[in-house]
Amino acid sequence: MKFCREQLLIYAVTDRSWTGRMSLYEQVEAALRGGATMVQLREKELGEADHEAFLEEARRMHELTAGYGAPLIIDDNIAIALESGAEGVHVGQNDMDAREARRLLGPDRILGVTAKTVEQALRAQAAGADYLGSGAVFGTSTKPDAVPMSMERLKEICAAVTIPVVAIGGICLENIGRLTGSGVAGAAIVSGIFGAEDIEGTTRRLMEVMQKIR
């Protein structure tokens, strides 16, 4: 699956803390039905000892996302991405070095890198990143220690690189419109999708707003 910036429009990022009424698989399927264009499987609680469980989940999730034509990105685990057939990996600034991640992934898989400054953005682009994740644009409950990013900083990052930038951090239906004019290619959303009562309908409305912004 060849990467294009349109795949970043509504980038659904999983978080098990919102499961209960629905399983993670059911939640992701609802988001895909609503038009989510990319999915990131984030499993911070699964360590090396849980490799097989994580791999099995990634394979099931990849089968699901492939059916909707959406790339599956694995958060910070290249081995799982390669073994499951997922389209790519996202690494943070405190995870693996982006250049090493690109070397291990090879040229054909998608590499996303977190960038909170223009310097980090330029370094990630030079290392072979396909897209950047920048935030937290509106604060976030997912990462309580995340420092909010000003809209000015987000615009600077978008203007400094030629690869697409996706905004992340506290994005929901009530505030996604504030990304207008920032230059972002899309929005990476956690609780704004998976914490919604109607995941499918909410994702569809988020998609409509993001298409107008773009």
Tab-separated table of C-alpha atoms in Angstrom:
chain	number	residue	atom	x	y	z
A	1	MET	CA	0.000	0.000	0.000
A	2	LYS	CA	1.650	3.222	-1.181
A	3	PHE	CA	1.601	6.079	1.321
A	4	CYS	CA	-0.167	9.340	0.469
A	5	ARG	CA	-1.016	12.349	2.641
A	6	GLU	CA	-4.780	11.766	2.265
A	7	GLN	CA	-4.377	8.683	4.477
A	8	LEU	CA	-3.673	11.027	7.407
A	9	LEU	CA	-7.013	12.890	7.258
A	10	ILE	CA	-8.576	11.096	10.231
A	11	TYR	CA	-5.927	9.005	11.964
A	12	ALA	CA	-7.519	6.897	14.716
A	13	VAL	CA	-5.130	6.016	17.569
A	14	THR	CA	-6.259	3.199	19.870
A	15	ASP	CA	-6.430	3.375	23.657
A	16	ARG	CA	-7.728	0.429	25.676
A	17	SER	CA	-8.904	2.662	28.510
A	18	TRP	CA	-12.005	3.444	26.405
A	19	THR	CA	-13.010	-0.189	25.897
A	20	GLY	CA	-15.775	-1.865	27.903
A	21	ARG	CA	-19.078	-1.639	26.107
A	22	MET	CA	-17.219	-2.551	22.910
A	23	SER	CA	-14.007	-4.487	22.342
A	24	LEU	CA	-11.006	-2.719	20.822
A	25	TYR	CA	-11.617	-4.575	17.559
A	26	GLU	CA	-15.265	-3.450	17.482
A	27	GLN	CA	-14.266	0.139	18.239
A	28	VAL	CA	-11.723	0.198	15.422
A	29	GLU	CA	-14.241	-1.304	13.008
A	30	ALA	CA	-16.765	1.390	13.957
A	31	ALA	CA	-14.144	4.101	13.321
A	32	LEU	CA	-13.321	2.546	9.948
A	33	ARG	CA	-17.003	2.439	9.010
A	34	GLY	CA	-17.115	6.144	9.863
A	35	GLY	CA	-14.285	6.830	7.435
A	36	ALA	CA	-11.066	6.690	9.493
A	37	THR	CA	-8.250	6.792	6.940
A	38	MET	CA	-5.438	5.346	9.095
A	39	VAL	CA	-5.243	3.394	12.363
A	40	GLN	CA	-2.438	3.269	14.909
A	41	LEU	CA	-2.379	0.293	17.248
A	42	ARG	CA	-0.961	1.571	20.525
A	43	GLU	CA	-0.379	-1.000	23.267
A	44	LYS	CA	1.761	0.652	25.934
A	45	GLU	CA	0.940	-2.042	28.491
A	46	LEU	CA	2.230	-4.939	26.383
A	47	GLY	CA	5.963	-5.508	26.849
A	48	GLU	CA	8.413	-7.962	25.315
A	49	ALA	CA	6.930	-10.822	27.371
A	50	ASP	CA	3.606	-10.249	25.604
A	51	HIS	CA	5.086	-10.409	22.095
A	52	GLU	CA	2.913	-13.276	20.880
A	53	ALA	CA	-0.297	-11.738	22.244
A	54	PHE	CA	0.565	-8.383	20.655
A	55	LEU	CA	1.453	-10.074	17.353
A	56	GLU	CA	-1.819	-11.990	17.220
A	57	GLU	CA	-3.778	-8.811	17.910
A	58	ALA	CA	-1.810	-6.880	15.279
A	59	ARG	CA	-2.488	-9.543	12.659
A	60	ARG	CA	-6.239	-9.499	13.380
A	61	MET	CA	-6.268	-5.703	13.328
A	62	HIS	CA	-4.328	-5.628	10.063
A	63	GLU	CA	-6.812	-7.969	8.431
A	64	LEU	CA	-9.571	-5.591	9.548
A	65	THR	CA	-7.920	-2.360	8.394
A	66	ALA	CA	-6.880	-3.897	5.073
A	67	GLY	CA	-10.520	-4.673	4.354
A	68	TYR	CA	-11.238	-0.944	4.552
A	69	GLY	CA	-8.130	0.101	2.620
A	70	ALA	CA	-6.652	1.896	5.636
A	71	PRO	CA	-2.981	1.505	6.623
A	72	LEU	CA	-2.222	0.031	10.047
A	73	ILE	CA	0.612	1.693	11.963
A	74	ILE	CA	2.157	0.047	15.028
A	75	ASP	CA	3.256	2.349	17.830
A	76	ASP	CA	6.949	1.943	18.680
A	77	ASN	CA	7.400	-1.754	17.812
A	78	ILE	CA	9.145	-2.517	14.548
A	79	ALA	CA	9.261	-6.274	15.134
A	80	ILE	CA	5.468	-6.435	15.497
A	81	ALA	CA	4.989	-4.265	12.416
A	82	LEU	CA	7.225	-6.447	10.262
A	83	GLU	CA	5.829	-9.763	11.520
A	84	SER	CA	2.179	-8.713	11.312
A	85	GLY	CA	2.433	-7.188	7.845
A	86	ALA	CA	1.358	-3.765	9.129
A	87	GLU	CA	2.034	-0.844	6.803
A	88	GLY	CA	4.298	1.017	9.200
A	89	VAL	CA	5.519	2.233	12.585
A	90	HIS	CA	5.329	5.452	14.581
A	91	VAL	CA	8.226	6.350	16.877
A	92	GLY	CA	8.432	9.093	19.491
A	93	GLN	CA	11.398	11.275	20.331
A	94	ASN	CA	12.223	9.038	23.291
A	95	ASP	CA	11.761	5.800	21.346
A	96	MET	CA	14.043	4.450	18.633
A	97	ASP	CA	16.176	6.801	16.533
A	98	ALA	CA	14.273	7.603	13.327
A	99	ARG	CA	17.210	6.788	11.043
A	100	GLU	CA	17.601	3.370	12.666
A	101	ALA	CA	13.853	2.806	12.441
A	102	ARG	CA	13.959	3.551	8.703
A	103	ARG	CA	16.899	1.156	8.247
A	104	LEU	CA	15.054	-1.666	10.005
A	105	LEU	CA	11.741	-0.988	8.269
A	106	GLY	CA	13.197	-0.749	4.799
A	107	PRO	CA	12.152	1.790	2.164
A	108	ASP	CA	8.605	0.624	1.503
A	109	ARG	CA	6.886	0.832	4.902
A	110	ILE	CA	5.464	4.000	6.435
A	111	LEU	CA	7.521	5.731	9.125
A	112	GLY	CA	5.894	8.332	11.352
A	113	VAL	CA	7.919	10.363	13.831
A	114	THR	CA	6.826	12.651	16.663
A	115	ALA	CA	8.166	16.200	16.263
A	116	LYS	CA	7.545	18.948	18.802
A	117	THR	CA	9.987	21.523	17.392
A	118	VAL	CA	11.121	22.661	13.941
A	119	GLU	CA	14.559	21.178	14.664
A	120	GLN	CA	13.064	17.764	15.470
A	121	ALA	CA	10.863	17.995	12.377
A	122	LEU	CA	13.785	18.701	10.029
A	123	ARG	CA	15.861	15.941	11.630
A	124	ALA	CA	13.037	13.407	11.259
A	125	GLN	CA	12.473	14.375	7.636
A	126	ALA	CA	16.189	13.951	6.890
A	127	ALA	CA	16.118	10.544	8.622
A	128	GLY	CA	13.455	9.265	6.221
A	129	ALA	CA	10.141	9.933	8.003
A	130	ASP	CA	7.042	9.841	5.787
A	131	TYR	CA	4.974	12.009	8.116
A	132	LEU	CA	5.248	13.847	11.435
A	133	GLY	CA	2.961	13.787	14.464
A	134	SER	CA	2.935	17.132	16.295
A	135	GLY	CA	1.229	18.190	19.509
A	136	ALA	CA	-0.276	18.166	22.036
A	137	VAL	CA	-2.302	20.831	20.239
A	138	PHE	CA	-5.182	21.012	22.730
A	139	GLY	CA	-3.670	19.202	25.720
A	140	THR	CA	-4.464	15.525	26.248
A	141	SER	CA	-5.705	13.095	28.868
A	142	THR	CA	-3.829	10.239	27.158
A	143	LYS	CA	-0.407	11.660	28.067
A	144	PRO	CA	-0.818	13.863	31.163
A	145	ASP	CA	2.820	15.038	30.964
A	146	ALA	CA	2.472	16.203	27.339
A	147	VAL	CA	3.244	19.920	26.933
A	148	PRO	CA	0.584	21.793	24.948
A	149	MET	CA	1.793	23.119	21.575
A	150	SER	CA	0.849	26.581	20.380
A	151	MET	CA	-0.842	26.950	17.012
A	152	GLU	CA	2.078	29.167	15.977
A	153	ARG	CA	4.537	26.333	16.650
A	154	LEU	CA	2.367	23.892	14.712
A	155	LYS	CA	2.282	26.267	11.733
A	156	GLU	CA	6.074	26.683	11.900
A	157	ILE	CA	6.587	22.922	11.803
A	158	CYS	CA	4.183	22.485	8.879
A	159	ALA	CA	5.938	25.274	6.945
A	160	ALA	CA	9.448	23.965	7.653
A	161	VAL	CA	9.057	20.494	6.093
A	162	THR	CA	7.866	19.038	2.805
A	163	ILE	CA	6.420	15.854	4.359
A	164	PRO	CA	2.865	15.965	5.793
A	165	VAL	CA	2.201	16.803	9.441
A	166	VAL	CA	-0.666	15.384	11.485
A	167	ALA	CA	-1.847	17.217	14.613
A	168	ILE	CA	-2.456	15.229	17.803
A	169	GLY	CA	-3.549	15.940	21.349
A	170	GLY	CA	-7.044	16.459	22.708
A	171	ILE	CA	-8.659	16.794	19.266
A	172	CYS	CA	-12.431	16.278	19.190
A	173	LEU	CA	-15.516	17.489	17.312
A	174	GLU	CA	-15.713	20.639	19.436
A	175	ASN	CA	-12.215	21.906	18.597
A	176	ILE	CA	-11.042	20.274	15.340
A	177	GLY	CA	-12.150	23.373	13.426
A	178	ARG	CA	-9.389	25.341	15.177
A	179	LEU	CA	-6.850	23.502	12.994
A	180	THR	CA	-8.002	25.608	10.031
A	181	GLY	CA	-5.056	27.462	8.500
A	182	SER	CA	-2.428	25.465	10.384
A	183	GLY	CA	-1.217	23.552	7.342
A	184	VAL	CA	-1.775	20.096	8.823
A	185	ALA	CA	-2.598	17.149	6.575
A	186	GLY	CA	-4.870	15.557	9.148
A	187	ALA	CA	-5.733	14.888	12.776
A	188	ALA	CA	-4.625	11.967	14.950
A	189	ILE	CA	-7.414	11.355	17.441
A	190	VAL	CA	-7.651	9.102	20.506
A	191	SER	CA	-10.486	9.842	22.966
A	192	GLY	CA	-12.234	12.146	20.477
A	193	ILE	CA	-13.059	8.951	18.573
A	194	PHE	CA	-12.824	6.053	21.001
A	195	GLY	CA	-14.358	7.896	23.931
A	196	ALA	CA	-17.398	8.892	21.865
A	197	GLU	CA	-20.806	7.343	22.482
A	198	ASP	CA	-21.290	6.900	18.729
A	199	ILE	CA	-17.831	6.123	17.325
A	200	GLU	CA	-18.959	5.648	13.731
A	201	GLY	CA	-21.068	8.796	13.589
A	202	THR	CA	-18.459	10.913	15.373
A	203	THR	CA	-15.699	9.721	13.035
A	204	ARG	CA	-17.868	10.566	10.041
A	205	ARG	CA	-18.456	14.108	11.322
A	206	LEU	CA	-14.742	14.563	12.132
A	207	MET	CA	-13.949	13.482	8.588
A	208	GLU	CA	-16.382	16.016	7.126
A	209	VAL	CA	-14.794	18.863	9.114
A	210	MET	CA	-11.235	17.784	8.274
A	211	GLN	CA	-12.036	17.624	4.562
A	212	LYS	CA	-13.236	21.255	4.729
A	213	ILE	CA	-10.082	22.266	6.603
A	214	ARG	CA	-7.925	20.627	3.938
